[in-house]
Coordinates of C-alpha atoms in Angstrom, one line a residue:
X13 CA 37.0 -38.0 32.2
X14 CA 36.6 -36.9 35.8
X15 CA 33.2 -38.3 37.4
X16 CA 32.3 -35.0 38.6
X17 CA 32.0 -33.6 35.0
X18 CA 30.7 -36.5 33.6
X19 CA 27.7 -35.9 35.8
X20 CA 27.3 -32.5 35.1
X21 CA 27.2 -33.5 31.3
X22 CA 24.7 -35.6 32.6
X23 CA 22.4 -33.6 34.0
X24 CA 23.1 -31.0 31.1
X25 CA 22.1 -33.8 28.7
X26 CA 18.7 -34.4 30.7
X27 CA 17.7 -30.6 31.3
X28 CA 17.9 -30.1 27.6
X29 CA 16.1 -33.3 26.6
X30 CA 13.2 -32.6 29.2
X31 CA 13.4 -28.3 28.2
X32 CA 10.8 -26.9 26.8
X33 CA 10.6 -24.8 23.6
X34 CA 8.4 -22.1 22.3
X35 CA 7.1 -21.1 19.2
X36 CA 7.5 -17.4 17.7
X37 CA 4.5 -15.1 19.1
X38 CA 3.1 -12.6 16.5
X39 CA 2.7 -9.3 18.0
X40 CA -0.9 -7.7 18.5
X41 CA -1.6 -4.2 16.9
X42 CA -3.8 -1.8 19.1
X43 CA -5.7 -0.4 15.5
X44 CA -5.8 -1.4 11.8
X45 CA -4.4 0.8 9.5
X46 CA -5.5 -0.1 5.7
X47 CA -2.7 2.4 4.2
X48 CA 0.5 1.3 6.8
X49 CA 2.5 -2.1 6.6
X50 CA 3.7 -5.0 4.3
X51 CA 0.7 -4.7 1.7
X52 CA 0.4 -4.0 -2.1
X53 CA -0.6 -0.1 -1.5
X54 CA 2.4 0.6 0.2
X55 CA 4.6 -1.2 -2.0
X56 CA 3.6 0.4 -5.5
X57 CA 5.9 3.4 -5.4
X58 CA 8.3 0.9 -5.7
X59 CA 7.0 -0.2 -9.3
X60 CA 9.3 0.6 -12.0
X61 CA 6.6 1.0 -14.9
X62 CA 3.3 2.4 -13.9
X63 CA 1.4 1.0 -17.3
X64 CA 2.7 -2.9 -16.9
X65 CA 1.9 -4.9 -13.5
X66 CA 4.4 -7.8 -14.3
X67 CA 3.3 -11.0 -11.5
X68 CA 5.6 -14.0 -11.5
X69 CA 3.1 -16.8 -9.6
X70 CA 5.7 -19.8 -8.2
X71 CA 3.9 -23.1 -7.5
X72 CA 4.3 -26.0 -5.1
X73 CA 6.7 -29.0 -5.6
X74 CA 9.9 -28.9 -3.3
X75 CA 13.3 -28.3 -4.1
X76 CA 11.8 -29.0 -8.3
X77 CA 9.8 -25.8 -7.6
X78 CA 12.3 -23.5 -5.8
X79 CA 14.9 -24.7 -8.4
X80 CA 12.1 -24.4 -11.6
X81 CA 11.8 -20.7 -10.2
X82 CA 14.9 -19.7 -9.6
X83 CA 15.4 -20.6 -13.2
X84 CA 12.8 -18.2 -13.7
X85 CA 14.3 -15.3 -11.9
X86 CA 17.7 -15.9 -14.1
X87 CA 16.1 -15.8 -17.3
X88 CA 14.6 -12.7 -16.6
X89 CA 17.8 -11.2 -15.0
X90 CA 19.9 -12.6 -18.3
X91 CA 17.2 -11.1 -20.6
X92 CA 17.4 -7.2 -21.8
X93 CA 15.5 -5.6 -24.4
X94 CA 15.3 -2.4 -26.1
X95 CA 12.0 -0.8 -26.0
X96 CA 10.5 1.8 -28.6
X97 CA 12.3 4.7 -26.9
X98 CA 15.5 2.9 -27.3
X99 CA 16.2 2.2 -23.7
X100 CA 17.9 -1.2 -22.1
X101 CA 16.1 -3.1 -19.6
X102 CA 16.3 -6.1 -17.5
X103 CA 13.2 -8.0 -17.5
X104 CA 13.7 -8.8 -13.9
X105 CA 14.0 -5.3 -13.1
X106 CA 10.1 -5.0 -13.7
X107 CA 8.4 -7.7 -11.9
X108 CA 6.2 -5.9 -9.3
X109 CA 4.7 -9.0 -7.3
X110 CA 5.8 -12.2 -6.9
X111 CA 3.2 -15.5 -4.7
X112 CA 4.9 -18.3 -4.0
X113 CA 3.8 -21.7 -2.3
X114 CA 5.3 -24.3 -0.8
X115 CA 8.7 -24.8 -2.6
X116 CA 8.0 -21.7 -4.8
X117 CA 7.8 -19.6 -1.5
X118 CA 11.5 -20.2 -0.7
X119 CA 12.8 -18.7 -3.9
X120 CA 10.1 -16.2 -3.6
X121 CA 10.9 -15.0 -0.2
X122 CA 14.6 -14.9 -0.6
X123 CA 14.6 -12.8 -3.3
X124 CA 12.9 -10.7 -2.3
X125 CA 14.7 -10.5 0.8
X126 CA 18.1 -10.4 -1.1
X127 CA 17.3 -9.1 -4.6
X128 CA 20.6 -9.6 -7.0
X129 CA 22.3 -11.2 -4.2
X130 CA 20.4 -14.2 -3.6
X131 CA 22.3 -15.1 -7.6
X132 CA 25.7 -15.2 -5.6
X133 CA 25.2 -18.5 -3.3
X134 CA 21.1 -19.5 -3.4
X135 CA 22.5 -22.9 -5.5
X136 CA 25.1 -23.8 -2.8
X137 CA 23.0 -22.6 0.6
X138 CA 19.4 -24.2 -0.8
X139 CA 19.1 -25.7 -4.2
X140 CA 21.9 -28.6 -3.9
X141 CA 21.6 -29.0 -0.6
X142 CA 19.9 -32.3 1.3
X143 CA 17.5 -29.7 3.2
X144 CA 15.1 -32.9 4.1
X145 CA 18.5 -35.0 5.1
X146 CA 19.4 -32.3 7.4
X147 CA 15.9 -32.3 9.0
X148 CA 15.1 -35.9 9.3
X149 CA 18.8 -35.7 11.6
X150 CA 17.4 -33.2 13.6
X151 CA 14.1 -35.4 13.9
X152 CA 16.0 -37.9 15.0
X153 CA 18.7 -36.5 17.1
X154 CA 18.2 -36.4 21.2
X155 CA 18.9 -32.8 21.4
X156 CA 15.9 -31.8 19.7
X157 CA 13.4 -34.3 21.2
X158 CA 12.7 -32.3 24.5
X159 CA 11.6 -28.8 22.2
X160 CA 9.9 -31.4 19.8
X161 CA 7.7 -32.3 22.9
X162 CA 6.8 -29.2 24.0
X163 CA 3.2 -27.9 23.4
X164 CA 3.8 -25.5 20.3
X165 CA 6.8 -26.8 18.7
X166 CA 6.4 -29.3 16.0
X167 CA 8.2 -30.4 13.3
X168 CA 7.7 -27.0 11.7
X169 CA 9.3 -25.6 14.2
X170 CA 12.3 -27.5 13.9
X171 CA 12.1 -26.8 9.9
X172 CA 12.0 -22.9 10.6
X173 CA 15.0 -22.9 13.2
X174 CA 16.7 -24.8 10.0
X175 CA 15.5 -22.5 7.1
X176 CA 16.6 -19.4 9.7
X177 CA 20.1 -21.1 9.6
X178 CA 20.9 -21.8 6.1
X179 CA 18.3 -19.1 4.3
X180 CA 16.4 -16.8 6.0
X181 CA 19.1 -15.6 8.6
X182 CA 16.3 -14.6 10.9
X183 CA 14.8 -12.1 8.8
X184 CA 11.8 -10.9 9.7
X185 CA 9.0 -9.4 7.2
X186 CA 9.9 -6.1 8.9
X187 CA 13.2 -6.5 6.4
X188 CA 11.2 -7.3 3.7
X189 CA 9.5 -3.8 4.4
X190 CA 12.9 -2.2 4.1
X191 CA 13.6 -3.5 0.9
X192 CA 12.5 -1.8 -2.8
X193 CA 12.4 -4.9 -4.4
X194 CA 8.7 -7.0 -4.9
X195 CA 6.0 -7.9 -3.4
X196 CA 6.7 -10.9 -1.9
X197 CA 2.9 -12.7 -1.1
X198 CA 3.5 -16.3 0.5
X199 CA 0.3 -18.2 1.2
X200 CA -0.5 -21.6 3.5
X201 CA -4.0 -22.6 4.2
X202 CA -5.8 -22.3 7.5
X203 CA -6.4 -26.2 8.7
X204 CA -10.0 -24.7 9.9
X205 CA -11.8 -23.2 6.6
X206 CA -10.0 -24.5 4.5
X207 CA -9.5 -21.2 2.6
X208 CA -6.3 -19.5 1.9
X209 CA -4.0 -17.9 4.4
X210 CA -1.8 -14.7 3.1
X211 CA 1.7 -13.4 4.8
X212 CA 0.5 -9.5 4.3
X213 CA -0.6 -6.8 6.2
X214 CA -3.9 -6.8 4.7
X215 CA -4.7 -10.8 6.4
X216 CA -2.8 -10.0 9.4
X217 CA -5.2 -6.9 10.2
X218 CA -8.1 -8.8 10.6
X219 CA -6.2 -11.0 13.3
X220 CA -5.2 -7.9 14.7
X221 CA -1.3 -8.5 14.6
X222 CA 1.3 -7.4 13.1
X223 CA 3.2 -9.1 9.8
X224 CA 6.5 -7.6 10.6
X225 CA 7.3 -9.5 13.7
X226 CA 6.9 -13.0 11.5
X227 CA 10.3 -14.5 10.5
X228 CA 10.6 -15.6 6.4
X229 CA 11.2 -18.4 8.0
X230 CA 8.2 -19.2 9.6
X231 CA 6.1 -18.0 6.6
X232 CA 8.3 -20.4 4.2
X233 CA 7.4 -23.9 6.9
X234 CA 3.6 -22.6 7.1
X235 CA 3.1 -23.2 3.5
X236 CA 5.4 -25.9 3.0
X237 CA 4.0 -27.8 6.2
X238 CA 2.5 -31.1 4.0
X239 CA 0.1 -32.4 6.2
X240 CA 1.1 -35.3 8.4
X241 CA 4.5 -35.2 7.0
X242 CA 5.0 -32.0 9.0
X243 CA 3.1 -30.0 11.4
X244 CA 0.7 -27.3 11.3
X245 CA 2.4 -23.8 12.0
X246 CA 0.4 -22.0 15.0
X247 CA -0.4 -18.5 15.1
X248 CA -2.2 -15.9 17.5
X249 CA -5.6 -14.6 16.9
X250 CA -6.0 -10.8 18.9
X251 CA -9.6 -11.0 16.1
X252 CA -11.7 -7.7 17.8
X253 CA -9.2 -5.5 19.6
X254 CA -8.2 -3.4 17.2
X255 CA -10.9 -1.6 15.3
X256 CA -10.6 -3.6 12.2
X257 CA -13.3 -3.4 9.6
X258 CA -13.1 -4.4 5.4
X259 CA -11.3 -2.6 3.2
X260 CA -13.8 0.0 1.6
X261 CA -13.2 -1.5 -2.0
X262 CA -13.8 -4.8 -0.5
X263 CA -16.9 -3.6 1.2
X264 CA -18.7 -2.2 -1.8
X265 CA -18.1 -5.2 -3.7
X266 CA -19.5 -7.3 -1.4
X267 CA -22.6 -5.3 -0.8
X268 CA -25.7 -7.5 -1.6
X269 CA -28.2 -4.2 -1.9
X270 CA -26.1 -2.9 -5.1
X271 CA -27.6 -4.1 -8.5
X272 CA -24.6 -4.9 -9.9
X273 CA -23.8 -8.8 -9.1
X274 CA -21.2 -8.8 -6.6
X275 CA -17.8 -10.9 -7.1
X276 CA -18.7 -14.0 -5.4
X277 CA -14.9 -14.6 -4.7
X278 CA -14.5 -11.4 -2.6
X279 CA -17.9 -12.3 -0.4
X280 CA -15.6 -15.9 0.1
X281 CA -12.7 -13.7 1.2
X282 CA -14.6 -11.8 3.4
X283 CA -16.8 -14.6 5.0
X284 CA -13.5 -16.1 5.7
X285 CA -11.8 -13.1 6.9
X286 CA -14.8 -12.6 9.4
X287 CA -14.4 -15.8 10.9
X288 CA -11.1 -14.1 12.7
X289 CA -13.2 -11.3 14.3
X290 CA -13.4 -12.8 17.4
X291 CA -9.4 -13.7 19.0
X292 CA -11.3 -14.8 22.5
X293 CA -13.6 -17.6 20.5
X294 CA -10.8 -18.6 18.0
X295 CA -7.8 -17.5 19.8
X296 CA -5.3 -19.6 17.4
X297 CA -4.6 -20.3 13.6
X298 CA -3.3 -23.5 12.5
X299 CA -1.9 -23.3 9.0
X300 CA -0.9 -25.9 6.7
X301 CA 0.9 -26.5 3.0
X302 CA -0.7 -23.2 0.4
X303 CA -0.7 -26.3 -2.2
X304 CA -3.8 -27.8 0.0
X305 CA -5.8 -24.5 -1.4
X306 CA -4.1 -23.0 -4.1
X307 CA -0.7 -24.8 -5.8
X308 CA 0.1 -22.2 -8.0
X309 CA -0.7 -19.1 -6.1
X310 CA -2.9 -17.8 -9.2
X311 CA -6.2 -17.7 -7.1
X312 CA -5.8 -14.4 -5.8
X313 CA -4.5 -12.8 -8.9
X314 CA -8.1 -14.2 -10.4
X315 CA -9.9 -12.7 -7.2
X316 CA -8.1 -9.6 -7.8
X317 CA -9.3 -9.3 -11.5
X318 CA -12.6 -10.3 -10.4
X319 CA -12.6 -7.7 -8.2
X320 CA -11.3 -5.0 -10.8
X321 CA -14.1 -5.8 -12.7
X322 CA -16.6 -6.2 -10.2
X323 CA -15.8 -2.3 -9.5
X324 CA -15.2 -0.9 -12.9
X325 CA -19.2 -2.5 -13.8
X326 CA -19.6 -0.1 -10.0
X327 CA -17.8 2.8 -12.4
X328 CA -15.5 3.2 -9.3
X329 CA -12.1 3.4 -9.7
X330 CA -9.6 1.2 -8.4
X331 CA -5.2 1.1 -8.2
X332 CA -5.2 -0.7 -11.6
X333 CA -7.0 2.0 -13.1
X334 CA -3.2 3.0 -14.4
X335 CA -2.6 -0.4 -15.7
X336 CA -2.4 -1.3 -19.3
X337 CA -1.0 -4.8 -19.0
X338 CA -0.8 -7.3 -16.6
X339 CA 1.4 -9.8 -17.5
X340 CA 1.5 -13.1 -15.7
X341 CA 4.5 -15.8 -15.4
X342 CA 2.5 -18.8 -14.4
X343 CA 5.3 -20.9 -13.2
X344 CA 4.2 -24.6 -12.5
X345 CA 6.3 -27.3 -11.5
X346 CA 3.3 -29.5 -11.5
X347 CA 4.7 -33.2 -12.5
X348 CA 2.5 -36.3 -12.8
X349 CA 4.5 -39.1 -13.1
X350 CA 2.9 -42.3 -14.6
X351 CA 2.2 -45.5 -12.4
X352 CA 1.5 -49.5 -13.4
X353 CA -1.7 -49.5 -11.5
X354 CA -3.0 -50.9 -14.0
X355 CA -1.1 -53.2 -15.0
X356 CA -1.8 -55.3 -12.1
X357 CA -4.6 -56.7 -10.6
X358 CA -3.1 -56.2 -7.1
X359 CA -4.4 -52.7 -5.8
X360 CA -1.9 -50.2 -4.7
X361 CA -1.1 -49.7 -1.0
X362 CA -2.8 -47.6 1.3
X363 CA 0.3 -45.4 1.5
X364 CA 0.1 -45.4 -2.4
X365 CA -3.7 -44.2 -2.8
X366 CA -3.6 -41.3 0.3
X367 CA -0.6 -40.0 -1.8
X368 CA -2.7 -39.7 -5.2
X369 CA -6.2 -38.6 -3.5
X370 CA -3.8 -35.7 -1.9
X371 CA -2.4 -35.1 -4.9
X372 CA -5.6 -35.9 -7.7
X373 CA -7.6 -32.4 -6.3
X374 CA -3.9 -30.2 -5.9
X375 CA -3.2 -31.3 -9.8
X376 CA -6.9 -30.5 -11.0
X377 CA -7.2 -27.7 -9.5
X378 CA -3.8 -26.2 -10.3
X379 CA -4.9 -26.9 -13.9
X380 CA -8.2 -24.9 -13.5
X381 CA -6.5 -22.0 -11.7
X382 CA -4.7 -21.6 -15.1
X383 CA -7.3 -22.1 -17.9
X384 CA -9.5 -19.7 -15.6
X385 CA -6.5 -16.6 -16.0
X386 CA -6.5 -17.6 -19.6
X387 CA -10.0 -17.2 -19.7
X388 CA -10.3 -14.3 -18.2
X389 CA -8.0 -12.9 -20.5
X390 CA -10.1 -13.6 -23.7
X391 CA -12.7 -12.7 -22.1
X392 CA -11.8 -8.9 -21.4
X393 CA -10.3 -8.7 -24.6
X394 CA -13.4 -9.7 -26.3
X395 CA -15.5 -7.4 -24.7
X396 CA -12.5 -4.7 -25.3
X397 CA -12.9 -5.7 -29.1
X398 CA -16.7 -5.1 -29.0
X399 CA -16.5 -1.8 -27.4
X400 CA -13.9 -0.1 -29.5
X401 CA -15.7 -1.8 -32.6
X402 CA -18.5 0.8 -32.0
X403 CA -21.3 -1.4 -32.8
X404 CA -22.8 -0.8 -29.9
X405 CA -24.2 1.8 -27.4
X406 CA -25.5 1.0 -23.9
X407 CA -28.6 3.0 -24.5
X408 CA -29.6 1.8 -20.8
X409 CA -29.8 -1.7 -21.6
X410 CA -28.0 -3.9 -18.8
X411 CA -27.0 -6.3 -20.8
X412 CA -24.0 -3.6 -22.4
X413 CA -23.0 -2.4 -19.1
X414 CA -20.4 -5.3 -18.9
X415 CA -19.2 -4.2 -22.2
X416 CA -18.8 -0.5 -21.9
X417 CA -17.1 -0.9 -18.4
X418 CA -14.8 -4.1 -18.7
X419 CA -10.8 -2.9 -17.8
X420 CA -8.6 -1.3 -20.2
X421 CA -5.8 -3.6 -19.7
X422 CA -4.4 -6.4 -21.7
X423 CA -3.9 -9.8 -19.9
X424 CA -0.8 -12.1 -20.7
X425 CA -0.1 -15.1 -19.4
X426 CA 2.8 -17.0 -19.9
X427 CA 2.2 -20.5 -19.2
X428 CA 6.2 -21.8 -17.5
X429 CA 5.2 -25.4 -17.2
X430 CA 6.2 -28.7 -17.8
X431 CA 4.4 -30.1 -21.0
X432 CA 5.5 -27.0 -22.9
X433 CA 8.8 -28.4 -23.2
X434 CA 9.3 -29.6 -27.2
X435 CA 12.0 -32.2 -26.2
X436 CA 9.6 -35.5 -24.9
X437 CA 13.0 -37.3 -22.9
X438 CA 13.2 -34.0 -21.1
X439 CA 9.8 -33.4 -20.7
X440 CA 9.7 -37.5 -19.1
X441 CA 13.1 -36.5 -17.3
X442 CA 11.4 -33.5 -14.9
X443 CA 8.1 -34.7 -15.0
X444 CA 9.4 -37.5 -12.8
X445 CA 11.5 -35.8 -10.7
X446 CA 10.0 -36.5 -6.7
X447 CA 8.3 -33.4 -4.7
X448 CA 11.2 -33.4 -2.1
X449 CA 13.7 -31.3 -0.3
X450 CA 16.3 -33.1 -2.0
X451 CA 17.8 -33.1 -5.9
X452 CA 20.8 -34.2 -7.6
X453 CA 22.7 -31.1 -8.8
X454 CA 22.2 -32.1 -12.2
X455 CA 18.1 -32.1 -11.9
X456 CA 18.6 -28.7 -10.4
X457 CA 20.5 -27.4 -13.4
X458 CA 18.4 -28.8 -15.8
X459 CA 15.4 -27.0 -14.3
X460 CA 16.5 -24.2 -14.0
X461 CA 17.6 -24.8 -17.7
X462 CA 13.8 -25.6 -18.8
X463 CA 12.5 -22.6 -17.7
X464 CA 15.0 -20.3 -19.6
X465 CA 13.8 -22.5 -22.9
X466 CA 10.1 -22.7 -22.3
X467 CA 9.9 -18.7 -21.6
X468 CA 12.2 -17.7 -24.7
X469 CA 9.7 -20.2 -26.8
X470 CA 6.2 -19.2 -25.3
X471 CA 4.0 -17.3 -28.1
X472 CA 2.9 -15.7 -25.4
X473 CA 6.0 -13.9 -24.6
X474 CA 6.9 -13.6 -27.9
X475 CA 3.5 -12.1 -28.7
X476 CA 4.3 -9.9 -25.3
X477 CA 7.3 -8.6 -26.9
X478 CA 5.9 -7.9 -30.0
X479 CA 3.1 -5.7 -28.7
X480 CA 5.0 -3.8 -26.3
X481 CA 7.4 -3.1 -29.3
X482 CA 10.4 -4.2 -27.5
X483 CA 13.6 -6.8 -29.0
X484 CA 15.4 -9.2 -26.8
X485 CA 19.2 -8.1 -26.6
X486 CA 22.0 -8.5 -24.1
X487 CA 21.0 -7.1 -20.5
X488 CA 23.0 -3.8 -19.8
X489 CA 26.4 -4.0 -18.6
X490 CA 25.2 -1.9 -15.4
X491 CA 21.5 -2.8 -15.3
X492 CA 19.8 -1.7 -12.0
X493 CA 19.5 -4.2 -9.6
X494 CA 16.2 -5.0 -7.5
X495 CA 16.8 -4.4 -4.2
X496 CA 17.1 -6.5 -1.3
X497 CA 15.9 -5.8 2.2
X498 CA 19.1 -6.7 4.0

């Protein structure tokens, strides 16, 4: 090789080692609009049955999780029923909203950035592939260490510019608007409160920016950015430049001069959503893994409840005034393999014990998240019970009100998890499986083969099926497919 181009490959080699990088910058907005952008009230047109609100909640976990839900989506897709009118439907064909975290966001964003399609090649491209081999070489490799040095661009980063390339294809949420398919509502937590951080319009507004210019990709490394492991995804704060003010539902739940008691959940929400008000103060947002605050993505399906109930007690009405079932699919990949800690009187390393106290809270709370929605669900339908019984009349006492106002809709939730497995080896087999980026194929398939089993075997979703008067048949030969955005 001539010496003349063996400098030049040189000096090539140094000017891209010493480069800079820079993150993705979300645009500003100059107003707030509560009906315009990627937000439930501009995607329930889309909805398919106006009665059912059918939510499929995808935990944390890695590749177990995006895998565990994918097997999800198939199920659904393979199952067809007959309802009481006679008519063939895909179960998948109904599901109106779909939160993901952390792993569960990948399969939640690429559906519903694909729709049917993502069935054709999501296996090959993400499931059983070594995603986390393919980063730690670009971690490691010289051509990345000048960008990785840059103020901005972290580790994250360098996960994005991979999930763009073998995923996301630098979609934007601006395609997601396109598409007819779910709601797609990804969620990381902000490093500063602590409190949940959502990928819709509705969050964006109060930092006065706009969701549309984020790439999937950048949502999916925000809330599968595990602390230390990976950094914290930055965004920009415009808080207080474009007329932004609560949501008028929001607002009267939250006001402390009504004599109803206000949903303490929504005052949270908006204490935290007030803390972006001011982008000069706080210009930035650092957000980390969803699973830090919420590992199943089931808290803001409670704060929505709360909040449905919160107005009805208000007599106001609200968008799920329609809604006569809301059926959940509580899809948890949470495993909790055993240790021999104590089996030994040597303690376990410190690398050992800042794993588990991580991971002690995430489980617990994960748990709670779900006996709460089940809760909630007896709850409203023993009040429902009382009320239709008759035996009693509010005759202004308060203590009825809650009675003669709770929701008229039926909550299910169908608990995809783990322990519901019958068959203990397999239930030992998954529940082991690591949280990584990484699988053999065969784990893959046989979690995505544990969630067709556990659904078709919840008495839940039997009990689903049997009040919605419907029969599980073969899905149509041309069943309508959901949708993609590109």
């Amino acid at each position: 090789m001539p010496s003349r181009l063996r400098h030049a490959i040189f000096v090539a080699a140094l000017l891209l080692l010493n480069g800079c990088a820079t993150r993705p910058i979300n645009a500003p907005i100059a107003e707030a609009d509560n009906a315009a952008g990627y937000r439930y009230m501009t995607r329930e047109h889309y909805f398919k049955d106006k009665e059912d609100l059918v939510i499929l909640a995808f935990s944390g976990g890695g590749t177990r999780a995006a895998a565990f839900s994918y097997g999800v989506l198939e199920t659904l897709r393979d199952t067809g029923v007959i309802d009481a009118k006679g008519n063939k439907l895909r179960l998948l064909d109904y599901v109106d909203m779909i939160t993901g975290v952390s792993g569960g966001s990948f399969t939640a964003l690429a559906y519903g950035l694909y729709g049917d399609r993502l069935f054709d090649d999501y296996e090959q491209r993400f499931l059983k592939r070594n995603v986390e081999g393919e980063l730690l070489a670009r971690l490691f490799s010289p051509l990345y260490w000048g960008p990785l040095s840059s103020t901005g661009w972290g580790r994250s980063e360098l996960a994005a510019q991979l999930y763009d390339e073998i995923l996301f294809n630098k979609a934007t949420y601006a395609d997601l608007q396109k598409g007819s398919g779910p709601l797609i509502v990804v969620s990381a937590t902000d490093l500063s409160t602590g409190g949940r951080f959502y990928f819709l319009q509705s969050m964006f507004d109060a930092l006065c920016s706009d969701v549309a210019s984020v790439p999937l990709s950048r949502a999916a490394a925000s809330s599968s950015a595990v602390p230390v492991v990976l950094s914290p995804v930055t965004i920009n704060n415009y808080g207080g430049t474009c007329r932004y003010s609560e949501p008028p539902l929001l607002k009267l739940i939250t006001d402390p001069d009504h004599p109803a008691r206000p949903a303490a959940r929504a005052i949270q929400r908006w204490k935290e959503l007030q803390s972006y008000g001011s982008g000069a103060q706080r210009p930035y947002v650092h957000l980390v893994d969803g699973g830090v605050s919420d590992n199943v993505g089931m808290r803001g399906v409670l704060e929505a409840l709360d909040d449905l109930e919160a107005l009805h007690l208000l007599h106001q009405k609200t968008p799920l005034d329609r809604v006569r079932r809301i059926i959940v699919y509580v899809v948890n990949s949470l495993s909790s393999p055993e240790t021999t800690w104590g089996t030994s009187e040597n303690a376990p390393g410190s690398f050992a014990v800042l794993l588990r106290a991580t991971g002690v809270p995430i489980d617990h709370y994960s748990y709670e998240a779900v006996e709460l929605m089940k809760d909630t669900a007896a709850h409203w339908a023993g009040l429902r019970a009382i009320r239709d019984s008759g035996a009693l009349t509010n005759n202004g006492n308060p203590a009825l009100v809650e009675v003669t106002t709770v929701p008229n809709a039926e909550i299910y939730v169908i608990d995809v998890s783990f322990p519901a497995l019958k068959d203990k080896a397999e239930r030992d087999y998954l529940n082991n499986l690591p949280t990584s980026f990484v699988l053999p194929a065969e784990a893959v398939d046989r979690l995505r083969a544990a969630a067709k089993k556990i659904i078709l075997e919840s008495p839940e979703f039997q009990r689903l099926l049997n009040d919605m008067g419907e029969r599980i048949v073969k899905p149509p030969v041309n069943a309508p497919s959901s949708s993609g955005a590109s």
